[in-house]
CSV table of C-alpha atoms in Angstrom, one decimal:
chain,number,residue,atom,x,y,z
T,1,PRO,CA,-7.9,-4.2,-24.2
T,2,GLU,CA,-11.4,-2.9,-23.8
T,3,LEU,CA,-13.5,-5.8,-22.5
T,4,ASP,CA,-17.3,-5.8,-22.2
T,5,GLU,CA,-18.7,-7.4,-19.0
T,6,GLU,CA,-19.4,-10.8,-20.7
T,7,ALA,CA,-15.8,-11.0,-22.1
T,8,ARG,CA,-14.2,-10.0,-18.9
T,9,ARG,CA,-16.2,-12.5,-16.8
T,10,ASP,CA,-15.3,-15.3,-19.4
T,11,ILE,CA,-11.6,-14.5,-19.2
T,12,GLN,CA,-11.6,-14.2,-15.4
T,13,LEU,CA,-13.5,-17.5,-15.0
T,14,ARG,CA,-11.1,-19.5,-17.2
T,15,ARG,CA,-8.1,-18.1,-15.4
T,16,PHE,CA,-9.7,-18.6,-12.0
T,17,ARG,CA,-10.4,-22.2,-12.9
T,18,THR,CA,-6.8,-22.7,-13.8
T,19,GLN,CA,-5.5,-21.3,-10.6
T,20,ALA,CA,-8.1,-23.2,-8.5
T,21,GLY,CA,-7.1,-26.4,-10.3
T,22,HIS,CA,-3.5,-25.8,-9.3
T,23,ALA,CA,-4.6,-25.0,-5.7
T,24,ALA,CA,-6.8,-28.1,-5.3
T,25,ARG,CA,-4.3,-30.6,-6.8
T,26,GLU,CA,-1.1,-29.1,-5.5
T,27,THR,CA,-1.5,-27.3,-2.2
T,28,ASP,CA,-2.4,-28.8,1.2
T,29,TYR,CA,-4.6,-26.0,2.2
T,30,TYR,CA,-6.9,-25.8,-0.8
T,31,ARG,CA,-6.9,-29.6,-1.4
T,32,ARG,CA,-8.6,-30.0,2.0
T,33,GLN,CA,-11.0,-27.1,1.3
T,34,PHE,CA,-12.1,-28.4,-2.2
T,35,ASP,CA,-12.5,-31.9,-0.8
T,36,THR,CA,-14.7,-30.6,2.0
T,37,LEU,CA,-16.9,-28.6,-0.3
T,38,GLY,CA,-17.1,-31.3,-3.0
T,39,ILE,CA,-16.4,-28.8,-5.8
T,40,ASP,CA,-14.5,-29.7,-9.0
T,41,PRO,CA,-12.5,-26.6,-10.0
T,42,ALA,CA,-12.8,-27.5,-13.7
T,43,GLN,CA,-16.6,-27.2,-13.5
T,44,LEU,CA,-16.7,-23.9,-11.6
T,45,LYS,CA,-19.2,-21.4,-12.9
T,46,TYR,CA,-18.7,-17.7,-12.3
T,47,GLU,CA,-21.4,-17.6,-9.7
T,48,ASP,CA,-19.7,-20.6,-7.9
T,49,ILE,CA,-16.7,-18.5,-7.0
T,50,ALA,CA,-18.7,-16.9,-4.2
T,51,ARG,CA,-19.2,-20.3,-2.7
T,52,LEU,CA,-15.5,-20.7,-1.9
T,53,PRO,CA,-14.6,-19.3,1.5
T,54,VAL,CA,-12.3,-16.3,1.6
T,55,THR,CA,-8.7,-17.0,2.7
T,56,SER,CA,-7.7,-15.1,5.8
T,57,LYS,CA,-4.5,-13.4,6.6
T,58,GLU,CA,-4.3,-15.6,9.7
T,59,ALA,CA,-4.5,-18.8,7.6
T,60,VAL,CA,-1.5,-17.7,5.4
T,61,ARG,CA,0.4,-16.4,8.4
T,62,GLY,CA,-0.2,-19.5,10.4
T,63,ASP,CA,1.0,-22.1,7.8
T,64,PRO,CA,2.6,-20.4,4.7
T,65,GLU,CA,3.9,-23.7,3.3
T,66,ALA,CA,0.4,-25.1,3.1
T,67,PHE,CA,-0.1,-22.7,0.2
T,68,VAL,CA,3.0,-23.7,-1.8
T,69,ARG,CA,2.4,-25.9,-4.8
T,70,ARG,CA,3.9,-29.3,-4.9
T,71,GLY,CA,6.5,-29.6,-7.7
T,72,SER,CA,7.2,-25.9,-7.8
T,73,ARG,CA,10.7,-24.7,-7.1
T,74,PRO,CA,10.6,-21.9,-4.5
T,75,ALA,CA,13.7,-19.8,-4.5
T,76,PHE,CA,12.7,-16.8,-2.4
T,77,ARG,CA,10.8,-16.5,0.8
T,78,THR,CA,9.7,-13.0,1.5
T,79,THR,CA,7.8,-11.6,4.5
T,80,THR,CA,5.6,-8.6,5.1
T,81,THR,CA,7.1,-5.8,7.2
T,82,GLY,CA,4.9,-6.5,10.2
T,83,THR,CA,3.6,-3.0,10.4
T,84,THR,CA,0.1,-4.1,11.4
T,85,GLY,CA,0.9,-7.5,13.0
T,86,LYS,CA,3.1,-10.5,12.9
T,87,PRO,CA,4.9,-10.8,9.5
T,88,THR,CA,3.4,-13.1,6.9
T,89,SER,CA,5.6,-15.3,4.7
T,90,VAL,CA,5.1,-15.9,0.9
T,91,TYR,CA,7.2,-18.0,-1.4
T,92,PHE,CA,8.2,-17.2,-5.0
T,93,THR,CA,10.2,-18.9,-7.8
T,94,ALA,CA,13.2,-17.2,-9.4
T,95,ARG,CA,11.3,-17.0,-12.6
T,96,GLU,CA,8.4,-15.1,-11.0
T,97,ILE,CA,10.8,-12.5,-9.6
T,98,GLN,CA,12.6,-12.1,-12.9
T,99,ALA,CA,9.4,-11.8,-14.9
T,100,THR,CA,7.9,-9.3,-12.5
T,101,ALA,CA,11.0,-7.1,-12.6
T,102,LEU,CA,11.0,-7.2,-16.4
T,103,LEU,CA,7.3,-6.3,-16.7
T,104,ALA,CA,7.9,-3.5,-14.1
T,105,ALA,CA,10.8,-2.2,-16.2
T,106,ILE,CA,8.6,-2.2,-19.3
T,107,THR,CA,5.8,-0.3,-17.5
T,108,PHE,CA,8.2,2.3,-16.1
T,109,LEU,CA,9.7,2.9,-19.6
T,110,GLN,CA,6.4,3.1,-21.4
T,111,SER,CA,4.9,5.5,-18.9
T,112,GLY,CA,8.0,7.6,-18.8
T,113,GLN,CA,8.3,7.4,-15.0
T,114,ILE,CA,11.9,6.0,-15.0
T,115,GLY,CA,14.5,6.2,-17.8
T,116,PRO,CA,18.2,5.3,-18.1
T,117,GLU,CA,19.1,8.9,-17.2
T,118,ASP,CA,17.4,8.8,-13.8
T,119,ILE,CA,18.9,8.4,-10.3
T,120,VAL,CA,16.6,6.5,-8.0
T,121,GLN,CA,16.6,6.6,-4.2
T,122,ILE,CA,14.7,3.7,-2.5
T,123,SER,CA,13.7,4.8,1.0
T,124,THR,CA,11.7,1.8,2.1
T,125,SER,CA,12.2,-0.7,4.8
T,126,ALA,CA,15.1,-3.2,4.3
T,127,ARG,CA,12.6,-5.9,5.4
T,128,ALA,CA,10.4,-5.2,2.3
T,129,THR,CA,12.5,-7.6,0.4
T,130,LEU,CA,9.9,-8.4,-2.4
T,131,GLY,CA,9.2,-4.9,-3.4
T,132,ASN,CA,12.8,-3.8,-3.0
T,133,THR,CA,14.1,-6.7,-5.1
T,134,CYS,CA,11.7,-6.4,-8.0
T,135,PHE,CA,11.9,-2.6,-8.1
T,136,SER,CA,15.7,-2.4,-7.9
T,137,GLN,CA,16.0,-5.1,-10.6
T,138,ALA,CA,13.6,-3.1,-12.8
T,139,CYS,CA,15.7,0.0,-12.4
T,140,GLN,CA,18.8,-2.1,-13.3
T,141,ARG,CA,17.1,-3.4,-16.4
T,142,ILE,CA,16.2,0.1,-17.5
T,143,GLY,CA,19.8,1.3,-16.9
T,144,ALA,CA,18.9,3.8,-14.2
T,145,VAL,CA,21.2,4.3,-11.2
T,146,TRP,CA,19.5,3.2,-8.0
T,147,TYR,CA,20.5,3.0,-4.3
T,148,GLN,CA,18.7,2.0,-1.2
T,149,THR,CA,18.9,4.1,2.0
T,150,GLY,CA,16.4,2.2,4.1
T,151,LEU,CA,14.5,4.1,6.8
T,152,VAL,CA,17.4,6.0,8.2
T,153,GLU,CA,17.2,9.3,10.1
T,154,PRO,CA,15.4,11.8,7.7
T,155,ALA,CA,18.3,14.2,7.8
T,156,HIS,CA,20.6,11.6,6.3
T,157,ALA,CA,18.0,10.7,3.6
T,158,LEU,CA,17.5,14.3,2.7
T,159,ALA,CA,21.3,14.8,2.4
T,160,LEU,CA,21.4,12.0,-0.1
T,161,ILE,CA,18.4,13.3,-2.1
T,162,SER,CA,20.0,16.7,-2.4
T,163,GLU,CA,23.5,15.4,-3.2
T,164,GLU,CA,24.9,16.5,-6.5
T,165,HIS,CA,26.2,13.9,-9.0
T,166,HIS,CA,28.5,14.1,-12.0
T,167,LEU,CA,27.9,10.8,-13.8
T,168,PRO,CA,27.9,10.9,-17.7
T,169,GLY,CA,24.4,10.5,-19.1
T,170,LYS,CA,22.7,10.8,-15.6
T,171,LYS,CA,20.8,13.6,-14.0
T,172,SER,CA,22.6,15.8,-11.5
T,173,ARG,CA,20.5,14.8,-8.5
T,174,ALA,CA,18.2,12.0,-7.4
T,175,SER,CA,15.2,12.3,-9.7
T,176,PHE,CA,12.9,9.5,-8.5
T,177,LEU,CA,12.1,8.7,-4.8
T,178,ASN,CA,10.3,5.5,-3.8
T,179,THR,CA,9.1,5.6,-0.2
T,180,TYR,CA,6.1,5.3,2.2
T,181,ALA,CA,3.6,8.0,3.0
T,182,SER,CA,4.6,8.3,6.7
T,183,TYR,CA,8.4,8.5,5.9
T,184,LEU,CA,7.7,11.1,3.3
T,185,GLY,CA,5.9,13.0,6.0
T,186,GLU,CA,9.0,12.8,8.2
T,187,LEU,CA,11.2,14.0,5.3
T,188,VAL,CA,8.9,17.0,4.7
T,189,GLU,CA,8.8,17.9,8.4
T,190,CYS,CA,12.6,17.5,8.8
T,191,GLY,CA,13.4,19.3,5.5
T,192,LEU,CA,11.3,22.4,6.1
T,193,ALA,CA,12.5,22.7,9.6
T,194,GLY,CA,16.1,22.3,8.5
T,195,GLY,CA,16.0,25.0,5.8
T,196,TYR,CA,15.7,22.9,2.7
T,197,ARG,CA,13.7,24.3,-0.2
T,198,PRO,CA,12.8,23.1,-3.8
T,199,ALA,CA,16.0,24.6,-5.2
T,200,ASP,CA,18.0,22.1,-3.1
T,201,PHE,CA,16.5,19.1,-5.0
T,202,GLY,CA,16.1,17.6,-8.4
T,203,LEU,CA,13.2,15.2,-7.6
T,204,GLU,CA,10.7,14.9,-10.5
T,205,ARG,CA,8.6,12.0,-9.3
T,206,ILE,CA,7.8,10.4,-5.9
T,207,SER,CA,6.4,6.9,-5.8
T,208,VAL,CA,4.5,6.8,-2.5
T,209,GLY,CA,2.4,3.9,-1.2
T,210,GLY,CA,2.1,1.2,1.4
T,211,GLU,CA,0.0,3.6,3.5
T,212,ILE,CA,-2.8,6.2,3.2
T,213,VAL,CA,-1.6,9.1,1.1
T,214,THR,CA,-3.5,12.3,2.0
T,215,ALA,CA,-4.1,15.5,0.1
T,216,GLY,CA,-2.5,17.4,2.9
T,217,LEU,CA,0.7,15.4,2.7
T,218,LYS,CA,1.0,16.0,-1.1
T,219,ASP,CA,0.3,19.7,-0.7
T,220,ARG,CA,2.9,20.1,2.0
T,221,CYS,CA,5.4,17.9,0.2
T,222,GLN,CA,5.5,20.3,-2.7
T,223,LYS,CA,6.7,23.1,-0.4
T,224,LEU,CA,9.8,21.1,0.1
T,225,PHE,CA,10.4,19.4,-3.2
T,226,GLY,CA,8.5,21.6,-5.6
T,227,PRO,CA,5.9,20.5,-8.2
T,228,VAL,CA,6.8,16.8,-8.2
T,229,GLU,CA,4.6,14.1,-9.8
T,230,PHE,CA,3.1,11.6,-7.4
T,231,VAL,CA,3.0,8.0,-8.6
T,232,GLN,CA,0.5,6.0,-6.6
T,233,SER,CA,-0.6,2.3,-6.8
T,234,TYR,CA,-1.8,-0.5,-4.6
T,235,ALA,CA,-0.1,-3.8,-4.0
T,236,MET,CA,0.7,-6.2,-1.2
T,237,THR,CA,3.0,-9.1,-0.7
T,238,GLU,CA,0.3,-11.8,-0.3
T,239,THR,CA,-1.3,-11.0,-3.7
T,240,TRP,CA,1.8,-9.8,-5.6
T,241,PRO,CA,2.0,-8.8,-8.4
T,242,PHE,CA,-1.8,-8.4,-8.8
T,243,GLY,CA,-2.6,-4.9,-7.7
T,244,ALA,CA,-4.1,-1.6,-8.8
T,245,THR,CA,-3.2,1.6,-10.7
T,246,ARG,CA,-4.5,4.9,-9.4
T,247,CYS,CA,-6.0,7.1,-12.1
T,248,ALA,CA,-6.1,10.9,-12.2
T,249,GLU,CA,-9.6,10.8,-10.7
T,250,GLY,CA,-8.5,8.9,-7.6
T,251,HIS,CA,-9.9,5.4,-8.5
T,252,LEU,CA,-7.9,2.2,-8.0
T,253,HIS,CA,-8.2,0.2,-11.2
T,254,PHE,CA,-7.4,-3.6,-11.3
T,255,GLU,CA,-6.2,-5.1,-14.6
T,256,PRO,CA,-8.8,-7.9,-15.1
T,257,SER,CA,-6.5,-10.5,-16.9
T,258,GLN,CA,-4.0,-10.5,-14.0
T,259,GLY,CA,-6.5,-11.4,-11.2
T,260,LEU,CA,-10.0,-11.3,-9.8
T,261,MET,CA,-10.8,-8.4,-7.5
T,262,GLU,CA,-13.9,-8.6,-5.4
T,263,VAL,CA,-15.3,-6.1,-2.8
T,264,LEU,CA,-17.1,-7.9,-0.1
T,265,GLU,CA,-19.3,-6.4,2.6
T,266,PRO,CA,-17.7,-7.3,6.0
T,267,ASN,CA,-20.8,-8.3,7.9
T,268,THR,CA,-22.3,-10.6,5.2
T,269,SER,CA,-19.4,-11.5,2.9
T,270,GLU,CA,-21.6,-10.7,0.0
T,271,SER,CA,-20.6,-8.5,-2.9
T,272,ALA,CA,-20.7,-4.8,-2.0
T,273,ARG,CA,-23.3,-2.9,-4.0
T,274,PRO,CA,-22.2,0.4,-5.7
T,275,GLY,CA,-21.6,3.0,-3.0
T,276,GLN,CA,-21.2,0.4,-0.3
T,277,MET,CA,-18.0,-0.1,1.7
T,278,GLY,CA,-16.2,-3.5,1.7
T,279,THR,CA,-12.8,-5.1,1.8
T,280,ILE,CA,-10.8,-6.0,-1.2
T,281,VAL,CA,-10.7,-9.8,-1.8
T,282,ALA,CA,-8.1,-10.7,-4.5
T,283,THR,CA,-7.1,-13.8,-6.5
T,284,PRO,CA,-3.9,-13.5,-8.6
T,285,PHE,CA,-4.1,-15.5,-11.8
T,286,ALA,CA,-1.6,-17.7,-13.7
T,287,PRO,CA,1.1,-17.3,-15.0
T,288,TYR,CA,1.9,-15.5,-11.7
T,289,ARG,CA,2.2,-17.3,-8.4
T,290,GLU,CA,4.0,-20.4,-9.4
T,291,ALA,CA,5.0,-21.2,-5.8
T,292,SER,CA,2.4,-19.8,-3.3
T,293,VAL,CA,-1.2,-19.8,-4.5
T,294,VAL,CA,-4.0,-17.8,-2.8
T,295,LEU,CA,-7.7,-17.8,-3.8
T,296,ARG,CA,-10.0,-15.1,-2.6
T,297,TYR,CA,-7.5,-13.6,-0.2
T,298,ASP,CA,-9.1,-11.1,2.2
T,299,THR,CA,-6.7,-8.1,2.2
T,300,GLU,CA,-8.7,-6.4,5.0
T,301,ASP,CA,-8.3,-3.1,3.1
T,302,VAL,CA,-11.5,-1.2,3.0
T,303,VAL,CA,-12.7,0.6,-0.2
T,304,GLN,CA,-15.9,1.8,-1.6
T,305,SER,CA,-17.5,0.0,-4.5
T,306,ILE,CA,-17.9,2.3,-7.4
T,307,ALA,CA,-20.9,2.6,-9.8
T,308,GLY,CA,-20.2,3.1,-13.5
T,309,PRO,CA,-20.0,4.2,-16.1
T,310,LEU,CA,-16.6,5.9,-15.4
T,311,THR,CA,-15.0,8.6,-17.5
T,312,CYS,CA,-11.3,8.3,-16.5
T,313,ASN,CA,-8.5,6.9,-18.7
T,314,LEU,CA,-8.8,3.5,-17.1
T,315,LYS,CA,-12.6,3.3,-17.2
T,316,HIS,CA,-12.7,-0.2,-18.8
T,317,TRP,CA,-10.9,-1.8,-15.8
T,318,PRO,CA,-12.8,-2.7,-12.6
T,319,ALA,CA,-12.4,0.1,-10.0
T,320,THR,CA,-12.8,1.0,-6.4
T,321,SER,CA,-12.3,4.1,-4.3
T,322,ASP,CA,-8.9,4.8,-2.7
T,323,ILE,CA,-8.0,2.7,0.3
T,324,GLN,CA,-9.8,3.9,3.5
T,325,GLY,CA,-7.7,1.8,5.8
T,326,LYS,CA,-7.5,-1.6,7.4
T,327,LEU,CA,-10.9,-2.9,8.7
T,328,ARG,CA,-9.3,-3.9,12.0
T,329,LEU,CA,-8.1,-0.3,12.5
T,330,SER,CA,-11.6,1.1,11.8
T,331,VAL,CA,-14.3,2.0,14.3
T,332,HIS,CA,-18.0,1.5,14.1
T,333,GLY,CA,-19.8,4.8,15.1
T,334,PRO,CA,-23.4,5.7,15.5
T,335,ASP,CA,-23.9,6.4,11.8
T,336,GLY,CA,-21.6,3.8,10.4
T,337,TRP,CA,-17.9,3.1,10.2
T,338,ILE,CA,-15.1,5.6,10.8
T,339,TYR,CA,-12.0,4.8,8.8
T,340,PRO,CA,-8.3,5.8,9.3
T,341,ARG,CA,-8.4,7.8,6.0
T,342,GLN,CA,-11.0,10.2,7.4
T,343,ILE,CA,-8.9,10.9,10.5
T,344,ARG,CA,-5.6,11.2,8.6
T,345,GLU,CA,-7.0,13.5,5.8
T,346,ALA,CA,-8.5,15.8,8.5
T,347,LEU,CA,-5.3,16.0,10.5
T,348,GLU,CA,-2.7,16.2,7.8
T,349,GLY,CA,-4.7,19.0,6.2
T,350,VAL,CA,-3.9,21.2,9.2
T,351,GLU,CA,-0.4,22.6,8.8
T,352,GLU,CA,0.1,23.0,12.5
T,353,VAL,CA,-0.1,19.2,12.9
T,354,PRO,CA,3.4,17.7,12.3
T,355,LEU,CA,3.9,15.1,9.6
T,356,PRO,CA,3.1,12.3,9.6
T,357,ALA,CA,0.1,12.8,11.8
T,358,ARG,CA,0.6,10.6,14.9
T,359,CYS,CA,-2.8,9.9,16.1
T,360,GLY,CA,-5.3,7.4,17.4
T,361,PHE,CA,-9.1,7.0,17.7
T,362,TRP,CA,-11.5,4.7,19.4
T,363,ALA,CA,-15.3,4.3,19.9
T,364,VAL,CA,-17.3,5.9,22.8
T,365,PRO,CA,-21.0,6.4,23.1
T,366,GLY,CA,-22.1,8.7,20.4
T,367,GLY,CA,-18.9,8.8,18.4
T,368,VAL,CA,-15.1,8.6,18.9
T,369,ILE,CA,-12.3,10.0,20.9
T,370,VAL,CA,-9.5,11.3,18.7
T,371,GLU,CA,-5.9,11.9,20.0
T,372,VAL,CA,-3.2,13.7,18.0
T,373,LEU,CA,0.3,14.8,18.5
T,374,VAL,CA,0.9,18.5,18.1
T,375,ARG,CA,3.9,20.8,18.5
T,376,GLN,CA,2.1,23.1,21.0
T,377,ALA,CA,-1.4,22.6,22.2
T,378,ASN,CA,-3.6,25.7,22.4
T,379,ALA,CA,-7.3,26.7,22.1
T,380,VAL,CA,-6.9,28.0,18.5
T,381,LEU,CA,-5.4,24.8,17.3
T,382,TYR,CA,-7.9,22.7,19.2
T,383,HIS,CA,-10.7,24.5,17.3
T,384,LYS,CA,-9.0,24.2,13.9
T,385,ILE,CA,-8.4,20.5,14.3
T,386,GLY,CA,-12.0,20.0,15.6
T,387,GLN,CA,-13.4,21.8,12.6
T,388,SER,CA,-11.3,19.8,10.1
T,389,LEU,CA,-12.5,16.5,11.7
T,390,GLU,CA,-16.1,17.7,11.5
T,391,GLU,CA,-15.7,18.6,7.8
T,392,HIS,CA,-14.5,15.0,7.3
T,393,ARG,CA,-17.6,13.6,9.0
T,394,VAL,CA,-15.8,12.3,12.1
T,395,PRO,CA,-18.3,12.3,15.1
T,396,VAL,CA,-15.8,13.5,17.7
T,397,GLN,CA,-17.0,13.3,21.3
T,398,GLU,CA,-13.6,14.2,22.7
T,399,LEU,CA,-10.4,15.6,21.2
T,400,ARG,CA,-7.1,15.2,22.9
T,401,LEU,CA,-4.0,17.2,21.9
T,402,VAL,CA,-0.7,15.8,23.3
T,403,GLU,CA,2.8,17.2,23.0
T,404,ASP,CA,4.6,13.9,23.8
T,405,PRO,CA,4.1,10.8,21.5
T,406,CYS,CA,4.4,8.7,24.6
T,407,GLN,CA,1.1,10.1,25.7
T,408,LEU,CA,-0.8,8.6,22.8
T,409,GLN,CA,-2.9,5.7,24.1
T,410,HIS,CA,-3.9,4.0,20.8
T,411,PRO,CA,-1.5,5.3,18.1
T,412,LEU,CA,-2.1,4.1,14.5
T,413,PRO,CA,0.9,2.1,13.2
T,414,LEU,CA,3.3,3.9,10.8
T,415,ARG,CA,5.9,2.4,8.6
T,416,CYS,CA,8.3,5.2,9.2
T,417,ASP,CA,8.8,3.6,12.7
T,418,LEU,CA,10.5,0.6,11.1
T,419,ARG,CA,13.6,2.7,11.6
T,420,GLU,CA,17.1,1.5,10.7
T,421,ALA,CA,20.1,2.9,12.5
T,422,LEU,CA,23.3,4.0,10.9
T,423,PHE,CA,26.5,2.4,12.3
T,424,ASP,CA,27.7,5.6,13.9
T,425,SER,CA,27.8,6.1,17.7
T,426,ARG,CA,26.8,9.7,17.2
T,427,SER,CA,23.4,8.7,15.8
T,428,LEU,CA,22.6,7.4,19.2
T,429,PHE,CA,22.8,10.8,20.7
T,430,GLU,CA,22.5,13.4,17.9
T,431,ARG,CA,19.6,14.0,15.6
T,432,PRO,CA,20.5,16.8,13.2
T,433,THR,CA,17.7,18.7,11.6
T,434,ALA,CA,19.5,21.4,9.6
T,435,LYS,CA,20.9,20.8,6.2
T,436,PRO,CA,24.7,20.4,6.0
């Protein structure tokens, strides 16, 4: 529904109070916190929310059971994949998982993204148990055929995507792919090198997330798979299922009845003003999070706060810019922060840079050093990459082109490196690139 600012704040305050009450009465972590602050959750005013300290990733990672409500019935412990650090654990009840899967199925059906005639390939890490479980159950409820490949060698994944099927009432090839941006980059790189072209596939939609999705990746992806539709959203294990939907204009929109989204300026922890950068701080509301409760969880994901009024189809929902990257992976330069998105957009827009762009950057006086893996270093490519970085406002003091990934000194983490081997001794020695 369309909510004015007053109605939205009223709804969010009442739901925040409910969740804060559960947290204060039924979890060890927040009971200590509310006792120390002397705050009664039932009496919270909207402006009082900012008085509560943010919950850090380290706090949840260090003692996940301190966030579990007494009296709840946890049935599922999931962990993050550990791409950017030690995995974090979160608990869910069986009812939460079932409800989330059902709601996801309704969303997919209503949006026309997945129907009973679809064949769905899930190319995400086997350790991403929460997303895999809810997504596969949603496909099952819809009646679509789904299968999980994990992060196997790209040549094997491409063979499965291109495989022809003859199931009554189903499409002849995989029509929906769920994967990460970096692994999609590997598929594109391997597929084009191996001679695949759009006629070899039947993909209609690619759900890609978990990492920064660049314009260059999407452009180059269509050379392999054709004019596919990209489905992008924002979610993470610790705040599941509260997340964001990406609109056609590139904003991330957060449904206000499901949770409270704040953007806080990193240095002051105050609300970021329109145009300022800050990290997303999220509070999922009831009826979600029956087991683990988090209030004001700092995701460390950097976004830009957006000034209204907006004109997109989700203009009545709170919005931010696209994710710019993790704050801990960002660098403070002479004129402000430099974020992973700037680097990745610049590099993946250069076709001579293999996908996904394997790169790193770090601060030096006057700017940053940028390192990037290339197929063959030369002066022309050096100039082209340098120009692209300049266009993306990266203050490069030194650019290093390397031809061996082992030469990268500070590589940014990529989820495609959560590789899963096939049980085949040949895979230890052979890495096919050509299509069968």
